Short mmCIF file of C-alpha atoms in Angstrom, two decimals:
data_model
loop_
_atom_site.label_atom_id
_atom_site.label_comp_id
_atom_site.label_asym_id
_atom_site.label_seq_id
_atom_site.Cartn_x
_atom_site.Cartn_y
_atom_site.Cartn_z
CA MET A 1 0.00 0.00 0.00
CA LEU A 2 1.06 3.56 -0.57
CA PRO A 3 2.19 5.31 2.63
CA VAL A 4 1.68 8.95 3.40
CA LEU A 5 5.01 10.62 4.00
CA ALA A 6 4.50 12.81 7.02
CA GLY A 7 6.50 15.28 9.03
CA ARG A 8 7.13 17.84 6.33
CA THR A 9 9.92 20.33 6.64
CA ARG A 10 9.22 23.89 5.56
CA PRO A 11 8.68 24.29 1.81
CA GLY A 12 11.61 25.01 -0.48
CA ARG A 13 15.25 24.27 0.00
CA VAL A 14 16.46 22.40 3.05
CA PRO A 15 19.63 23.64 4.79
CA GLY A 16 22.61 21.38 4.21
CA VAL A 17 20.97 19.69 1.21
CA GLU A 18 22.35 20.54 -2.23
CA ILE A 19 19.82 19.87 -4.98
CA THR A 20 21.47 18.01 -7.85
CA GLY A 21 18.29 16.84 -9.58
CA THR A 22 17.44 20.33 -10.79
CA ALA A 23 15.05 19.15 -13.52
CA GLN A 24 13.21 17.03 -10.95
CA HIS A 25 13.06 19.97 -8.54
CA GLU A 26 11.74 22.33 -11.20
CA ALA A 27 9.09 19.80 -12.23
CA TRP A 28 8.08 19.35 -8.59
CA ARG A 29 7.62 23.08 -8.17
CA ALA A 30 5.57 23.18 -11.39
CA ARG A 31 3.50 20.17 -10.23
CA ALA A 32 4.56 18.33 -13.37
CA LEU A 33 6.15 14.99 -14.10
CA PRO A 34 9.92 15.32 -14.55
CA PRO A 35 11.62 14.11 -17.73
CA VAL A 36 13.40 10.85 -18.27
CA GLU A 37 17.01 11.72 -17.46
CA ARG A 38 20.34 10.20 -18.37
CA LEU A 39 22.38 10.47 -15.18
CA ARG A 40 25.50 8.67 -16.39
CA GLU A 41 26.44 6.83 -19.54
CA ASP A 42 24.87 3.67 -18.12
CA LEU A 43 22.19 5.03 -15.77
CA TRP A 44 18.81 6.73 -16.22
CA SER A 45 15.84 7.79 -14.09
CA VAL A 46 12.31 7.14 -15.36
CA PRO A 47 9.45 8.79 -13.46
CA VAL A 48 6.31 6.68 -13.00
CA ALA A 49 3.29 8.64 -11.79
CA ILE A 50 1.44 7.77 -8.57
CA PRO A 51 -2.30 8.40 -8.93
CA HIS A 52 -3.03 8.98 -5.22
CA GLY A 53 -1.44 11.02 -2.44
CA GLY A 54 1.12 13.79 -2.53
CA LEU A 55 4.22 11.96 -3.75
CA ARG A 56 3.30 12.36 -7.46
CA TYR A 57 5.81 9.87 -8.86
CA VAL A 58 8.44 7.28 -8.06
CA SER A 59 11.83 7.40 -9.80
CA VAL A 60 12.63 4.04 -11.36
CA TYR A 61 16.38 3.79 -11.89
CA VAL A 62 17.47 1.96 -15.03
CA LEU A 63 20.96 0.44 -15.17
CA ALA A 64 22.62 -0.71 -18.41
CA LEU A 65 24.40 -4.05 -18.12
CA PRO A 66 27.56 -4.93 -20.07
CA GLY A 67 26.78 -7.05 -23.11
CA GLY A 68 23.13 -6.00 -23.15
CA GLY A 69 20.20 -6.02 -20.82
CA LEU A 70 18.91 -3.70 -18.11
CA GLY A 71 18.48 -3.75 -14.38
CA LEU A 72 15.85 -1.76 -12.47
CA ILE A 73 15.79 -0.34 -8.97
CA ASP A 74 12.07 -0.33 -8.12
CA ALA A 75 9.34 -0.73 -10.70
CA GLY A 76 6.55 1.81 -10.12
CA TRP A 77 2.83 1.90 -9.39
CA ASP A 78 0.84 -0.85 -11.10
CA ASP A 79 -1.82 0.61 -13.33
CA ASP A 80 -2.05 1.11 -17.08
CA GLU A 81 -0.69 4.66 -16.91
CA GLY A 82 2.24 3.49 -14.81
CA TRP A 83 2.95 0.65 -17.23
CA ALA A 84 2.88 3.08 -20.16
CA ALA A 85 5.23 5.47 -18.35
CA LEU A 86 7.71 2.69 -17.66
CA THR A 87 7.59 1.13 -21.12
CA ASP A 88 7.71 4.51 -22.90
CA GLY A 89 10.57 5.57 -20.66
CA LEU A 90 12.57 2.45 -21.50
CA ALA A 91 11.84 2.95 -25.21
CA SER A 92 13.12 6.54 -25.03
CA LEU A 93 16.53 5.29 -23.95
CA GLY A 94 16.62 2.60 -26.62
CA GLY A 95 15.42 -0.35 -24.56
CA SER A 96 12.29 -2.28 -23.71
CA VAL A 97 10.81 -4.25 -20.85
CA ALA A 98 12.01 -7.43 -22.56
CA ASP A 99 15.60 -6.26 -21.88
CA VAL A 100 15.15 -6.26 -18.09
CA ARG A 101 17.19 -8.98 -16.37
CA GLY A 102 16.49 -8.14 -12.73
CA VAL A 103 14.48 -5.81 -10.48
CA LEU A 104 15.91 -4.67 -7.14
CA VAL A 105 13.01 -3.62 -4.92
CA THR A 106 13.76 -1.20 -2.10
CA HIS A 107 10.60 -2.13 -0.20
CA LEU A 108 7.16 -3.67 -0.45
CA HIS A 109 4.96 -0.60 -1.00
CA PHE A 110 2.80 -0.58 -4.13
CA ASP A 111 4.56 2.36 -5.79
CA HIS A 112 7.85 0.43 -5.64
CA LEU A 113 6.91 -3.23 -6.02
CA GLY A 114 3.64 -2.81 -7.95
CA LEU A 115 4.83 -3.17 -11.56
CA ALA A 116 7.48 -5.80 -10.81
CA GLU A 117 5.07 -8.64 -11.59
CA ARG A 118 4.24 -7.22 -15.05
CA VAL A 119 7.95 -6.69 -15.72
CA ARG A 120 8.71 -10.29 -14.75
CA GLU A 121 5.90 -11.65 -16.92
CA ALA A 122 7.12 -9.63 -19.93
CA SER A 123 10.82 -10.32 -19.55
CA GLY A 124 11.49 -13.28 -17.30
CA ALA A 125 13.45 -10.97 -14.97
CA TRP A 126 14.07 -11.96 -11.36
CA VAL A 127 12.72 -9.83 -8.50
CA ALA A 128 14.87 -9.35 -5.38
CA MET A 129 13.86 -8.05 -1.93
CA HIS A 130 14.96 -8.26 1.68
CA PRO A 131 13.53 -11.35 3.42
CA ALA A 132 11.56 -9.30 5.96
CA ASP A 133 9.48 -7.60 3.26
CA ALA A 134 9.41 -10.63 1.00
CA SER A 135 7.87 -12.76 3.76
CA ILE A 136 5.07 -10.23 4.29
CA VAL A 137 4.22 -10.10 0.58
CA ALA A 138 4.23 -13.91 0.35
CA SER A 139 2.22 -14.50 3.52
CA PRO A 140 -1.22 -16.17 3.17
CA GLU A 141 -2.84 -13.20 4.89
CA HIS A 142 -1.34 -10.69 2.44
CA ARG A 143 -2.37 -12.81 -0.56
CA ASP A 144 -6.00 -12.87 0.63
CA PRO A 145 -7.63 -9.40 0.42
CA ALA A 146 -10.42 -10.37 2.85
CA LEU A 147 -7.95 -11.52 5.49
CA SER A 148 -5.65 -8.52 5.10
CA THR A 149 -8.59 -6.10 5.26
CA ALA A 150 -9.94 -7.71 8.42
CA ALA A 151 -6.49 -7.72 10.03
CA GLU A 152 -6.00 -4.01 9.36
CA VAL A 153 -9.43 -3.15 10.77
CA ALA A 154 -8.72 -5.19 13.90
CA PHE A 155 -5.35 -3.48 14.33
CA LEU A 156 -6.94 -0.01 14.14
CA VAL A 157 -9.55 -1.03 16.69
CA SER A 158 -6.69 -2.09 18.98
CA LEU A 159 -5.33 1.47 18.64
CA GLY A 160 -8.62 2.96 19.81
CA ALA A 161 -10.67 3.32 16.63
CA ASP A 162 -14.40 2.77 16.63
CA PRO A 163 -14.98 -0.43 14.59
CA GLU A 164 -17.26 1.37 12.15
CA GLU A 165 -14.75 4.19 11.61
CA ALA A 166 -11.94 1.69 11.19
CA THR A 167 -13.92 -0.23 8.60
CA GLU A 168 -14.68 2.96 6.66
CA ASP A 169 -11.07 4.11 6.74
CA VAL A 170 -9.66 0.77 5.60
CA GLY A 171 -12.18 0.54 2.78
CA PRO A 172 -13.79 -2.43 1.02
CA VAL A 173 -12.03 -5.69 0.30
CA ALA A 174 -12.00 -4.93 -3.43
CA HIS A 175 -9.65 -1.99 -2.85
CA HIS A 176 -7.06 -4.39 -1.44
CA ALA A 177 -7.09 -6.90 -4.29
CA PRO A 178 -4.25 -5.27 -6.31
CA PHE A 179 -1.89 -5.45 -3.31
CA ALA A 180 -2.51 -9.19 -3.01
CA ARG A 181 -1.20 -9.70 -6.56
CA MET A 182 2.18 -8.03 -6.07
CA ALA A 183 5.27 -9.98 -7.05
CA VAL A 184 6.66 -12.52 -4.64
CA ALA A 185 10.45 -12.27 -4.63
CA ASP A 186 12.53 -14.79 -6.57
CA ARG A 187 15.71 -13.76 -4.76
CA LEU A 188 16.49 -12.49 -1.29
CA LEU A 189 19.06 -9.83 -0.40
CA GLU A 190 20.43 -9.58 3.11
CA ASP A 191 22.37 -6.67 4.57
CA GLY A 192 25.79 -6.49 2.91
CA ASP A 193 24.92 -8.65 -0.10
CA LEU A 194 26.01 -7.60 -3.59
CA ALA A 195 23.18 -7.48 -6.13
CA ASP A 196 23.60 -9.78 -9.12
CA LEU A 197 23.78 -7.09 -11.80
CA PRO A 198 26.96 -7.46 -13.91
CA GLY A 199 29.08 -4.34 -14.25
CA TRP A 200 27.70 -2.84 -11.04
CA ARG A 201 28.69 -3.17 -7.39
CA LEU A 202 25.43 -2.48 -5.64
CA ARG A 203 25.77 -3.29 -1.95
CA ALA A 204 22.44 -3.88 -0.18
CA LEU A 205 22.03 -2.04 3.12
CA HIS A 206 19.18 -3.16 5.35
CA THR A 207 17.53 0.02 6.67
CA PRO A 208 14.38 -1.07 8.55
CA GLY A 209 11.84 1.47 9.75
CA HIS A 210 9.71 2.62 6.84
CA THR A 211 9.10 -1.10 6.28
CA PRO A 212 10.68 -4.09 8.03
CA GLY A 213 12.80 -4.98 5.01
CA HIS A 214 13.62 -1.63 3.46
CA LEU A 215 16.85 -1.69 1.44
CA CYS A 216 19.17 1.06 0.27
CA PHE A 217 21.86 0.34 -2.31
CA ALA A 218 25.39 1.77 -2.18
CA GLU A 219 27.13 1.60 -5.56
CA GLU A 220 30.78 1.05 -4.75
CA ARG A 221 32.28 1.98 -8.15
CA THR A 222 30.65 5.38 -8.47
CA GLY A 223 29.83 6.40 -4.91
CA LEU A 224 26.13 6.72 -5.75
CA PHE A 225 23.62 5.99 -3.00
CA PHE A 226 20.12 4.77 -3.91
CA SER A 227 18.15 5.66 -0.79
CA GLY A 228 14.63 4.44 -1.65
CA ASP A 229 12.24 6.03 0.84
CA HIS A 230 14.69 5.83 3.75
CA VAL A 231 16.14 9.32 3.18
CA LEU A 232 14.34 11.92 1.07
CA PRO A 233 15.54 15.49 0.49
CA ARG A 234 12.54 17.39 1.87
CA ILE A 235 9.99 15.22 3.65
CA SER A 236 10.20 12.51 6.26
CA PRO A 237 9.09 8.97 5.40
CA ASN A 238 6.13 7.73 7.34
CA ILE A 239 7.24 5.45 10.18
CA SER A 240 4.20 3.48 11.28
CA THR A 241 3.25 0.37 13.17
CA MET A 242 1.53 -2.43 11.27
CA HIS A 243 -0.27 -5.53 12.46
CA ASN A 244 2.45 -7.61 10.79
CA GLY A 245 5.35 -5.18 11.12
CA LEU A 246 8.18 -4.23 13.45
CA ALA A 247 7.63 -4.07 17.20
CA ASP A 248 9.42 -0.70 17.49
CA PRO A 249 9.77 0.70 13.97
CA LEU A 250 10.86 4.20 14.96
CA ARG A 251 13.72 2.84 17.04
CA ASP A 252 14.79 0.74 14.06
CA PHE A 253 14.47 3.72 11.71
CA LEU A 254 16.60 5.99 13.90
CA GLY A 255 19.23 3.27 14.12
CA SER A 256 19.17 2.89 10.34
CA LEU A 257 19.49 6.66 9.91
CA ALA A 258 22.54 6.75 12.16
CA ALA A 259 24.17 3.89 10.27
CA VAL A 260 23.60 5.58 6.91
CA GLY A 261 24.68 9.00 8.18
CA ASP A 262 27.96 7.58 9.49
CA ARG A 263 28.99 6.31 6.06
CA ASP A 264 31.38 8.23 3.84
CA GLU A 265 29.49 11.01 2.07
CA PRO A 266 28.25 9.62 -1.26
CA ALA A 267 28.86 11.33 -4.58
CA GLU A 268 25.10 11.75 -4.94
CA VAL A 269 21.93 10.47 -3.26
CA LEU A 270 19.29 9.06 -5.61
CA PRO A 271 15.99 8.81 -3.69
CA ALA A 272 12.78 7.23 -4.89
CA HIS A 273 10.80 10.49 -4.62
CA GLU A 274 11.37 14.22 -5.03
CA TRP A 275 14.89 14.91 -6.37
CA ARG A 276 18.53 13.86 -6.28
CA PHE A 277 20.74 15.61 -3.76
CA ARG A 278 24.00 15.78 -1.83
CA GLY A 279 24.32 16.15 1.93
CA LEU A 280 23.33 12.73 3.26
CA ALA A 281 24.86 13.20 6.72
CA ASP A 282 23.11 16.53 7.25
CA ARG A 283 19.81 15.14 6.02
CA THR A 284 19.91 12.09 8.29
CA ARG A 285 20.65 14.38 11.23
CA GLN A 286 17.68 16.60 10.34
CA LEU A 287 15.36 13.60 10.14
CA ALA A 288 16.49 12.36 13.54
CA GLU A 289 15.95 15.83 15.01
CA HIS A 290 12.46 15.95 13.47
CA HIS A 291 11.50 12.73 15.24
CA GLU A 292 12.94 13.88 18.56
CA HIS A 293 10.80 17.00 18.28
CA ARG A 294 7.80 14.82 17.46
CA LEU A 295 8.48 12.61 20.46
CA SER A 296 8.57 15.67 22.73
CA GLU A 297 5.28 16.93 21.30
CA LEU A 298 3.65 13.54 21.81
CA LEU A 299 4.94 13.22 25.38
CA ALA A 300 3.37 16.59 26.18
CA ALA A 301 0.09 15.38 24.66
CA VAL A 302 0.19 12.22 26.79
CA ARG A 303 0.73 14.32 29.92
CA ALA A 304 -2.15 16.60 28.97
CA HIS A 305 -4.47 13.70 28.08
CA PRO A 306 -3.49 10.72 30.26
CA GLY A 307 -5.17 7.40 29.62
CA SER A 308 -5.59 8.08 25.88
CA THR A 309 -5.33 5.72 22.93
CA PRO A 310 -3.14 6.42 19.88
CA TRP A 311 -6.33 7.20 17.95
CA ARG A 312 -7.20 9.98 20.39
CA LEU A 313 -3.65 11.26 20.85
CA ALA A 314 -3.13 11.72 17.10
CA ALA A 315 -5.78 14.43 17.16
CA HIS A 316 -3.66 16.48 19.58
CA LEU A 317 -0.54 16.57 17.38
CA THR A 318 0.55 18.99 14.68
CA TRP A 319 -0.04 17.75 11.13
CA SER A 320 0.29 19.27 7.67
CA ARG A 321 -3.43 20.18 7.68
CA PRO A 322 -6.19 20.45 10.33
CA TRP A 323 -6.96 17.13 11.98
CA GLU A 324 -10.63 17.39 11.00
CA GLN A 325 -9.56 16.98 7.37
CA TYR A 326 -7.86 13.65 8.06
CA GLU A 327 -9.78 10.54 7.10
CA ARG A 328 -9.35 7.25 5.34
CA ARG A 329 -5.75 6.34 4.50
CA MET A 330 -4.30 9.64 5.74
CA ARG A 331 -5.85 9.13 9.16
CA ILE A 332 -4.63 5.54 9.31
CA PHE A 333 -1.04 6.57 8.71
CA ALA A 334 -1.27 9.44 11.18
CA VAL A 335 -2.59 7.15 13.93
CA THR A 336 -0.11 4.35 13.24
CA GLU A 337 2.73 6.87 13.13
CA THR A 338 1.56 8.14 16.52
CA ASP A 339 1.60 4.56 17.78
CA ALA A 340 5.18 4.11 16.53
CA HIS A 341 6.27 7.17 18.49
CA LEU A 342 4.44 5.92 21.60
CA ARG A 343 6.29 2.61 21.39
CA LEU A 344 9.64 4.39 21.32
CA LEU A 345 8.64 6.58 24.26
CA ALA A 346 7.71 3.38 26.11
CA SER A 347 11.04 1.74 25.28
CA ARG A 348 12.73 4.85 26.73
CA GLY A 349 10.69 4.51 29.90
CA LEU A 350 8.80 7.77 29.38
CA VAL A 351 5.27 6.40 28.98
CA THR A 352 3.50 3.28 30.14
CA GLY A 353 0.71 1.35 28.47
CA SER A 354 -2.29 -0.11 30.25
CA GLY A 355 -2.14 -3.41 28.41
CA GLY A 356 -5.28 -5.17 27.31
CA ALA A 357 -7.01 -5.33 23.95
CA VAL A 358 -7.00 -1.53 23.53
CA PRO A 359 -4.06 -0.11 25.51
CA THR A 360 -4.12 3.45 26.73
CA TRP A 361 -1.03 5.51 27.50
CA THR A 362 0.09 7.55 30.50
CA ALA A 363 3.31 9.42 31.23
CA ALA A 364 5.68 7.49 33.48
CA ALA A 365 6.12 8.79 37.01
CA ARG A 366 9.01 11.24 37.28
#
């Protein structure tokens, strides 16, 4: 499913971040789709539009392989417009879907994994993911829209939602059918593995948080860093709890940020959304600071409203628009992001949960 990316910084340029994807940035400001770009002799970015939400497009990175063939990093949103954007983009650089030998998937969300199944059917390409995300996609619950819908409703109820509201926000079973058809991985990539794309040295880095199995890829020949949704130049990726996800996703995300920020500064960061940039260490520090600010705001809300559920507490936080305008998928991600922050506060000993089927939260005694 497509996640909201929350926690926006102020509009415009971000201090410490040098915009290198100027055409992408200009297109973003114009609310247009950026062009297909040749980034190096053997590397291109192809934008594939996202029909819902504020992200607009995902950048599919296309890598030329010695002796012929192409590799992809991510595949794009699965609908006919997305398929046309990908196939037209490949044609514009002299290739076709039939040339694809492998697809490296940064994570399981529909705008990244969605088209991988069509690519595999058209080309015979393998699809590679981290085991943590691959196991979710392949699970019987995920492959059954009725089961996955019921599980999400039950999870929201456990966070304090009224069952009727939860059912309305999750939506009908039919809306979940496309997610059940996403590609199951042929190959698994663990932290530190080299991807099997000849001519490239793409080192997989496990960066859990946004999803349990999120991967970044560090290209060791060129110094390029493909960051997926883990680090974006302007907005913060949504870090949420899921019924089948990490126990403490924000803790994992902050650990992943620190690990990435401590690496040698890459020549360029190639994210899945927005635009290419330099300044990875500064950006990871800003994202960590954003979450610390968010944790402080949430702790104050818990103290002001003791015995509240995540569903209720989310309404007392600052969002990009008035809380009354939040519903459906946006509200789900806001509440589950609030829950992720509560879990980290609990692991730090700052709040305590009541336990039970619908836990409530209270500040720890000082």
